[in-house]
């Protein structure tokens, strides 16, 4: 069964498996002890730290191992903010950061700090100018992912790092998605990553704090990992994580060319074989293995089930696939369709024939879902210059489907008011207008939910 969700978690790399098994017999003891077994464990831990530091591009004494990438982010954000508390309590993040960064920002704000979210364009990228405009005299820390986890867009980290450095503000980079492809360029100050994203074992994260960065670890003191990551080190997993990071980086240049060709094929072919679809994310500045597209009139969860039945494991940013039942914050920030969203993230070694079979299966899967949901066919009847569509109580994509069914019933210049109480409609109706060349007039209050006004231009 083709696994196309490597951005969530990559399959365990063969080198990671070998290193894990080899170190189980040697890395079980306490590396802080001076007896023989402890010294063996310490040697393994030190060697792994050196290898990981070389792969990151930092000093070994700047890198510590944590229990996850999320834990690394939380420790990095809280420690950097605490270390610069005398400067101020202002934090800058982008609107498309991983939830671990945004959750840390929420806690900081609840605790009395201030947070600025830097907006992104329709491709999901920030601009250095936007970060420069967000900087203040009391800014303690700025955060920016190296590449987006949902759409693959690569961020201008080096340029933003220069802006922050000039202002004397440290930049924390979440490199979880990109580190397997190589070190992060730029004069950043802190960096976090997660081993299971590059084919290492789960339960291992990296936190790098450059020398000279003010940092005050939060929580109870612990002598492990320079006091920055509490708890007994999982040395076999750490060894496997470091070994696999070196292995995938050694393969990255050649594999990037191959996977980029496959994702370019998907980006080009999907709009040809599926109607009413938008490929999202930057077409050039993106990770090699990720391609994301949104299909109109499709329920994301249903589409994923259809693809799963056809033998393909893919992911989605659609609201229906989230435990919170709210639209993806990444897609929302980009202003693109949240329903019918499919993310294909190819693992190292993904066969080209699997991609071809996916492109053969996808049109039928989308058509089947659209038929079940009653997707619209073109209409030409004219009933007046204004219509009201009552979609209250119906989840997206139904409000969008109902809008599409009647937009042809009003003359050019006429309006349709869609009544809906599903939060996803606030994102999907403007996104539909952008995709179909219609004018989104705006949102108005209604007795239940909101009224979304659309003017027909085509």
Coordinates of C-alpha atoms in Angstrom, one line a residue:
X1 CA 0.0 0.0 0.0
X2 CA 1.7 3.3 -1.1
X3 CA 2.4 5.5 1.9
X4 CA 2.1 9.2 0.8
X5 CA 2.1 10.9 4.3
X6 CA 5.8 11.3 5.0
X7 CA 5.3 14.9 6.2
X8 CA 3.4 13.5 9.2
X9 CA 5.9 10.8 9.9
X10 CA 8.5 9.2 7.6
X11 CA 9.0 5.4 7.6
X12 CA 11.9 4.2 9.7
X13 CA 15.1 4.5 7.7
X14 CA 17.1 1.3 7.3
X15 CA 20.1 3.0 8.9
X16 CA 18.0 4.0 11.9
X17 CA 16.8 0.5 12.3
X18 CA 20.4 -0.9 12.2
X19 CA 21.7 1.7 14.6
X20 CA 18.9 1.2 17.0
X21 CA 19.4 -2.5 17.2
X22 CA 23.2 -2.2 17.4
X23 CA 23.1 0.3 20.3
X24 CA 20.5 -1.6 22.4
X25 CA 23.2 -3.7 23.9
X26 CA 25.6 -0.9 24.6
X27 CA 23.4 2.2 25.3
X28 CA 21.2 1.0 28.2
X29 CA 23.3 2.3 31.1
X30 CA 23.4 5.8 32.7
X31 CA 25.8 7.9 30.7
X32 CA 26.4 10.1 33.8
X33 CA 28.1 7.2 35.6
X34 CA 31.8 6.5 35.6
X35 CA 31.8 2.8 35.5
X36 CA 32.4 0.8 32.3
X37 CA 28.8 0.5 31.2
X38 CA 28.2 4.2 31.9
X39 CA 31.3 5.2 29.9
X40 CA 30.1 3.1 26.9
X41 CA 26.7 4.8 27.0
X42 CA 28.4 8.2 27.3
X43 CA 30.6 7.5 24.2
X44 CA 27.5 6.6 22.2
X45 CA 25.7 9.7 23.3
X46 CA 28.6 12.0 22.6
X47 CA 29.2 10.4 19.2
X48 CA 25.5 10.9 18.3
X49 CA 25.6 14.5 19.5
X50 CA 28.7 15.2 17.3
X51 CA 27.0 13.6 14.3
X52 CA 23.8 15.5 14.7
X53 CA 25.6 18.8 15.3
X54 CA 27.6 18.3 12.0
X55 CA 24.3 17.6 10.2
X56 CA 22.7 20.7 11.6
X57 CA 25.8 22.9 11.2
X58 CA 26.3 23.9 14.8
X59 CA 28.7 23.1 17.7
X60 CA 28.1 19.9 19.6
X61 CA 27.8 21.8 22.9
X62 CA 25.0 23.9 21.4
X63 CA 22.8 20.9 20.8
X64 CA 20.7 18.9 23.2
X65 CA 18.3 15.9 22.7
X66 CA 14.7 16.2 23.8
X67 CA 11.9 13.7 24.0
X68 CA 10.1 15.1 20.9
X69 CA 10.1 17.9 18.4
X70 CA 7.2 19.5 20.2
X71 CA 9.1 19.4 23.5
X72 CA 12.1 21.0 21.8
X73 CA 9.8 23.8 20.5
X74 CA 8.2 24.5 23.9
X75 CA 11.6 24.4 25.7
X76 CA 13.1 26.7 23.0
X77 CA 10.4 29.3 23.1
X78 CA 9.9 29.4 26.8
X79 CA 13.7 29.4 27.5
X80 CA 14.5 32.1 25.0
X81 CA 11.6 34.3 26.2
X82 CA 12.7 33.9 29.9
X83 CA 16.3 34.6 29.0
X84 CA 15.3 37.9 27.4
X85 CA 12.6 38.9 29.8
X86 CA 14.4 42.2 30.7
X87 CA 14.1 43.2 27.0
X88 CA 10.4 42.7 26.9
X89 CA 7.7 40.1 26.5
X90 CA 6.8 40.5 22.8
X91 CA 6.9 37.4 20.6
X92 CA 6.6 37.2 16.8
X93 CA 5.4 34.1 14.9
X94 CA 4.1 33.5 11.4
X95 CA 0.5 32.6 11.0
X96 CA 1.4 29.2 9.4
X97 CA 3.7 27.9 12.1
X98 CA 3.3 24.4 13.4
X99 CA 0.7 24.1 16.2
X100 CA 3.5 23.5 18.8
X101 CA 4.7 27.0 18.2
X102 CA 1.3 28.5 18.2
X103 CA 0.3 26.7 21.4
X104 CA 3.5 28.1 23.0
X105 CA 2.5 31.5 21.8
X106 CA -1.0 31.1 23.3
X107 CA 0.5 30.2 26.7
X108 CA 2.8 33.2 26.5
X109 CA -0.1 35.5 25.8
X110 CA -2.2 34.0 28.6
X111 CA 0.7 34.7 30.9
X112 CA 0.7 38.4 30.1
X113 CA 3.0 38.5 27.1
X114 CA 2.1 39.9 23.7
X115 CA 2.2 38.1 20.3
X116 CA 2.2 39.3 16.7
X117 CA 1.3 36.9 14.0
X118 CA 2.9 37.7 10.7
X119 CA 0.6 37.1 7.7
X120 CA 1.5 35.1 4.7
X121 CA 0.6 35.4 1.0
X122 CA -1.5 33.0 -1.0
X123 CA 1.5 30.7 -1.5
X124 CA 2.0 30.4 2.3
X125 CA 5.3 32.4 2.5
X126 CA 6.1 35.4 4.7
X127 CA 8.2 38.3 3.6
X128 CA 11.3 39.7 5.5
X129 CA 9.7 43.1 5.3
X130 CA 6.7 41.8 7.3
X131 CA 9.0 40.5 10.0
X132 CA 10.9 43.8 10.0
X133 CA 7.6 45.7 10.5
X134 CA 6.6 43.4 13.4
X135 CA 9.8 44.0 15.3
X136 CA 9.5 46.3 18.4
X137 CA 11.8 47.6 21.1
X138 CA 10.4 45.0 23.5
X139 CA 10.6 42.0 21.1
X140 CA 12.2 39.1 22.9
X141 CA 12.0 36.4 20.3
X142 CA 10.9 35.7 16.7
X143 CA 9.9 32.3 15.3
X144 CA 9.8 31.0 11.7
X145 CA 9.5 27.5 10.3
X146 CA 12.0 26.6 7.6
X147 CA 9.3 25.0 5.5
X148 CA 5.6 24.5 5.9
X149 CA 4.3 21.1 7.0
X150 CA 1.0 21.3 5.1
X151 CA 1.9 22.8 1.7
X152 CA 5.7 22.5 1.5
X153 CA 6.4 26.2 1.0
X154 CA 10.0 27.1 1.9
X155 CA 10.3 30.2 4.0
X156 CA 13.0 33.0 3.6
X157 CA 14.7 32.1 6.8
X158 CA 18.2 33.5 5.9
X159 CA 16.6 36.9 5.0
X160 CA 14.4 37.0 8.1
X161 CA 17.4 36.0 10.3
X162 CA 19.4 39.0 8.9
X163 CA 16.5 41.3 9.8
X164 CA 16.2 39.9 13.3
X165 CA 20.0 39.9 13.8
X166 CA 20.2 43.6 12.9
X167 CA 17.5 44.4 15.4
X168 CA 19.3 42.2 18.1
X169 CA 16.4 39.7 18.3
X170 CA 17.1 36.0 18.3
X171 CA 15.3 33.9 15.6
X172 CA 14.0 30.4 16.5
X173 CA 13.7 28.1 13.4
X174 CA 11.4 25.1 13.5
X175 CA 13.3 22.9 11.0
X176 CA 11.2 19.7 11.5
X177 CA 10.2 19.4 7.9
X178 CA 13.4 20.4 6.2
X179 CA 16.4 19.2 8.2
X180 CA 16.5 15.9 6.4
X181 CA 17.1 17.8 3.2
X182 CA 20.1 19.7 4.6
X183 CA 21.2 22.3 7.1
X184 CA 19.1 25.5 7.5
X185 CA 20.9 28.5 5.9
X186 CA 21.1 31.8 7.7
X187 CA 22.3 33.4 10.9
X188 CA 19.5 31.9 13.1
X189 CA 19.8 31.7 16.9
X190 CA 17.8 28.7 17.9
X191 CA 16.7 25.6 16.0
X192 CA 14.3 22.7 16.7
X193 CA 13.7 19.4 14.8
X194 CA 12.0 16.0 15.2
X195 CA 13.7 12.7 14.3
X196 CA 10.6 10.9 13.0
X197 CA 10.2 13.5 10.3
X198 CA 13.4 12.3 8.5
X199 CA 13.1 8.6 9.2
X200 CA 14.5 8.4 12.7
X201 CA 12.6 6.9 15.6
X202 CA 9.8 8.8 17.3
X203 CA 10.5 10.3 20.7
X204 CA 13.7 12.2 19.8
X205 CA 13.9 15.9 19.2
X206 CA 16.7 18.4 18.7
X207 CA 17.1 21.8 20.4
X208 CA 20.0 24.0 19.4
X209 CA 20.8 27.2 21.2
X210 CA 23.7 29.2 19.7
X211 CA 26.4 30.4 22.0
X212 CA 25.7 34.0 23.1
X213 CA 21.9 33.6 23.0
X214 CA 20.4 34.4 26.4
X215 CA 18.5 31.3 27.5
X216 CA 16.9 30.4 30.8
X217 CA 15.5 26.8 30.9
X218 CA 12.0 26.7 32.5
X219 CA 10.6 24.1 34.9
X220 CA 12.4 22.1 37.6
X221 CA 16.2 21.9 37.3
X222 CA 17.7 18.8 35.8
X223 CA 21.3 17.9 35.3
X224 CA 20.6 16.1 32.0
X225 CA 21.4 17.7 28.6
X226 CA 22.9 20.9 30.0
X227 CA 19.8 21.4 32.1
X228 CA 17.7 22.1 28.9
X229 CA 16.0 18.7 28.6
X230 CA 14.9 16.8 31.7
X231 CA 14.9 13.1 32.0
X232 CA 17.0 10.0 31.2
X233 CA 18.3 10.0 27.7
X234 CA 17.0 7.3 25.3
X235 CA 20.4 6.6 23.9
X236 CA 19.5 3.8 21.4
X237 CA 16.9 6.1 19.9
X238 CA 19.2 9.1 19.9
X239 CA 21.9 7.1 18.2
X240 CA 19.4 5.9 15.6
X241 CA 18.2 9.5 15.1
X242 CA 21.7 10.9 14.5
X243 CA 22.7 8.0 12.2
X244 CA 19.6 8.3 10.1
X245 CA 19.9 12.1 9.8
X246 CA 23.4 11.8 8.4
X247 CA 22.2 9.0 6.0
X248 CA 19.2 11.0 4.6
X249 CA 21.3 14.1 4.2
X250 CA 23.8 12.1 2.2
X251 CA 21.0 10.9 -0.1
X252 CA 19.2 14.2 -0.2
X253 CA 20.6 15.8 -3.3
X254 CA 20.0 12.9 -5.6
X255 CA 16.6 12.0 -4.0
X256 CA 15.4 15.7 -4.2
X257 CA 15.8 15.7 -7.9
X258 CA 13.8 12.5 -8.3
X259 CA 11.0 13.4 -5.9
X260 CA 10.7 16.9 -7.3
X261 CA 10.1 15.4 -10.7
X262 CA 7.3 13.2 -9.3
X263 CA 5.6 16.1 -7.4
X264 CA 5.9 18.3 -10.5
X265 CA 4.1 15.5 -12.4
X266 CA 1.3 15.6 -9.8
X267 CA 1.1 19.4 -9.8
X268 CA 0.8 19.4 -13.6
X269 CA -1.5 16.4 -14.0
X270 CA -4.0 16.8 -11.2
X271 CA -5.7 19.9 -12.8
X272 CA -5.8 18.1 -16.1
X273 CA -7.6 15.0 -14.8
X274 CA -9.7 16.6 -12.0
X275 CA -11.9 19.6 -12.7
X276 CA -12.4 22.5 -10.2
X277 CA -9.1 21.9 -8.4
X278 CA -6.4 24.3 -7.2
X279 CA -2.8 23.3 -6.5
X280 CA -1.6 25.3 -3.5
X281 CA 1.7 26.3 -2.0
X282 CA 4.7 27.9 -3.8
X283 CA 5.3 26.3 -7.2
X284 CA 9.1 26.8 -6.9
X285 CA 10.2 27.5 -3.3
X286 CA 9.0 24.2 -1.8
X287 CA 10.2 21.0 -0.4
X288 CA 10.8 18.3 -3.0
X289 CA 8.4 15.7 -1.7
X290 CA 5.2 17.7 -0.8
X291 CA 2.4 18.7 -3.1
X292 CA -1.0 19.9 -1.9
X293 CA -4.2 20.6 -3.8
X294 CA -7.8 21.5 -3.0
X295 CA -10.9 20.1 -4.8
X296 CA -14.1 22.1 -4.9
X297 CA -17.3 20.3 -3.8
X298 CA -15.5 17.6 -2.0
X299 CA -15.6 16.6 1.7
X300 CA -12.0 16.0 2.7
X301 CA -12.6 13.1 5.1
X302 CA -14.7 11.2 2.6
X303 CA -12.1 11.7 -0.1
X304 CA -9.4 10.4 2.1
X305 CA -11.5 7.3 2.9
X306 CA -12.0 6.7 -0.8
X307 CA -8.3 7.0 -1.5
X308 CA -7.5 4.7 1.5
X309 CA -9.9 2.1 0.0
X310 CA -7.9 2.4 -3.2
X311 CA -4.7 1.7 -1.3
X312 CA -3.2 5.2 -0.8
X313 CA -2.3 6.8 2.5
X314 CA -2.5 10.6 2.2
X315 CA -3.3 13.4 4.5
X316 CA -5.5 16.5 4.5
X317 CA -5.8 19.9 6.0
X318 CA -9.6 19.8 5.7
X319 CA -11.7 20.7 8.7
X320 CA -13.4 17.3 8.7
X321 CA -10.1 15.5 9.3
X322 CA -9.2 17.5 12.3
X323 CA -10.1 16.4 15.8
X324 CA -11.2 20.1 16.5
X325 CA -13.5 20.1 13.4
X326 CA -12.1 23.6 12.5
X327 CA -10.4 24.5 9.2
X328 CA -6.6 24.2 9.0
X329 CA -5.0 27.4 10.3
X330 CA -2.4 27.1 7.5
X331 CA -5.1 27.0 4.7
X332 CA -7.0 29.7 6.5
X333 CA -4.0 32.0 6.7
X334 CA -3.3 31.4 3.0
X335 CA -6.9 32.1 2.0
X336 CA -7.3 28.9 0.0
X337 CA -10.0 26.2 0.1
X338 CA -10.1 24.2 3.3
X339 CA -12.5 21.4 2.1
X340 CA -11.4 18.7 -0.3
X341 CA -7.7 19.3 0.6
X342 CA -5.2 16.6 -0.2
X343 CA -1.5 16.6 0.8
X344 CA 0.7 14.1 -0.9
X345 CA 4.1 13.8 0.8
X346 CA 6.3 11.2 -0.8
X347 CA 8.9 9.3 1.4
X348 CA 12.4 8.7 0.3
X349 CA 12.4 6.0 -2.4
X350 CA 8.7 6.4 -3.4
X351 CA 8.3 4.5 -6.7
X352 CA 7.2 6.4 -9.8
X353 CA 4.7 3.7 -10.7
X354 CA 2.9 4.4 -7.4
X355 CA 2.5 8.1 -8.3
X356 CA 1.2 7.1 -11.8
X357 CA -1.4 4.8 -10.2
X358 CA -2.4 7.5 -7.8
X359 CA -3.1 9.9 -10.7
X360 CA -5.2 7.1 -12.3
X361 CA -7.3 6.5 -9.2
X362 CA -7.8 10.2 -8.1
X363 CA -10.3 11.3 -10.7
X364 CA -12.7 8.5 -10.0
X365 CA -12.4 9.0 -6.2
X366 CA -13.2 12.7 -6.5
X367 CA -16.0 12.1 -8.9
X368 CA -17.6 9.5 -6.6
X369 CA -17.5 11.9 -3.6
X370 CA -18.9 14.8 -5.6
X371 CA -21.8 12.6 -6.8
X372 CA -22.6 11.6 -3.3
X373 CA -22.6 15.2 -2.2
X374 CA -24.7 16.4 -5.1
X375 CA -22.0 18.6 -6.7
X376 CA -23.5 21.2 -9.2
X377 CA -23.9 21.0 -12.9
X378 CA -24.0 24.2 -15.0
X379 CA -27.3 26.1 -15.0
X380 CA -28.5 29.0 -17.1
X381 CA -31.9 29.9 -15.7
X382 CA -32.4 33.5 -14.5
X383 CA -34.8 34.1 -11.6
X384 CA -33.9 37.6 -10.6
X385 CA -30.9 39.7 -9.6
X386 CA -30.6 38.4 -6.0
X387 CA -31.0 35.0 -4.4
X388 CA -30.8 33.6 -0.8
X389 CA -29.3 30.2 -0.1
X390 CA -30.2 28.8 3.3
X391 CA -27.4 26.4 4.3
X392 CA -27.7 26.9 8.1
X393 CA -27.0 23.6 9.9
X394 CA -25.1 22.1 7.0
X395 CA -21.4 21.5 7.1
X396 CA -19.0 22.5 4.3
X397 CA -18.7 21.8 1.5
X398 CA -22.5 21.8 1.3
X399 CA -22.8 25.7 1.5
X400 CA -20.3 26.0 -1.3
X401 CA -22.1 23.4 -3.4
X402 CA -25.4 25.2 -2.9
X403 CA -23.8 28.5 -3.9
X404 CA -22.4 27.0 -7.0
X405 CA -25.8 25.5 -8.0
X406 CA -27.5 28.9 -8.1
X407 CA -24.8 31.4 -9.1
X408 CA -25.8 30.8 -12.8
X409 CA -29.4 31.7 -11.9
X410 CA -28.7 35.4 -11.3
X411 CA -27.6 37.8 -14.0
X412 CA -24.0 39.2 -14.2
X413 CA -23.9 41.8 -11.4
X414 CA -26.6 40.0 -9.4
X415 CA -25.8 38.7 -5.9
X416 CA -26.3 35.5 -3.9
X417 CA -26.5 35.6 -0.1
X418 CA -25.4 32.3 1.5
X419 CA -26.7 31.7 5.1
X420 CA -24.3 29.4 6.9
X421 CA -23.2 28.7 10.5
X422 CA -20.3 26.4 9.7
X423 CA -16.9 28.1 10.5
X424 CA -15.4 26.6 7.4
X425 CA -17.8 28.6 5.2
X426 CA -16.0 31.8 6.2
X427 CA -12.9 30.5 4.5
X428 CA -14.3 28.4 1.7
X429 CA -16.8 30.8 0.2
X430 CA -14.1 33.5 -0.5
X431 CA -11.8 30.8 -1.7
X432 CA -14.4 29.5 -4.1
X433 CA -14.9 33.1 -5.4
X434 CA -11.2 33.4 -6.1
X435 CA -11.1 30.1 -7.9
X436 CA -14.3 30.7 -10.0
X437 CA -13.7 34.4 -10.9
X438 CA -16.7 35.7 -8.8
X439 CA -16.6 38.7 -6.4
X440 CA -16.8 38.1 -2.7
X441 CA -18.6 41.1 -1.3
X442 CA -18.3 40.3 2.3
X443 CA -19.9 38.8 5.5
X444 CA -23.1 40.2 7.1
X445 CA -24.7 39.2 10.4
X446 CA -27.7 36.9 10.2
X447 CA -30.3 35.5 12.6
X448 CA -28.3 32.2 12.6
X449 CA -24.7 32.2 11.6
X450 CA -23.7 34.7 8.9
X451 CA -24.7 35.8 5.5
X452 CA -21.9 35.6 2.9
X453 CA -22.6 37.8 -0.1
X454 CA -21.3 36.9 -3.5
X455 CA -21.7 38.9 -6.7
X456 CA -21.7 37.2 -10.1
X457 CA -19.0 38.5 -12.5
X458 CA -18.9 35.6 -14.9

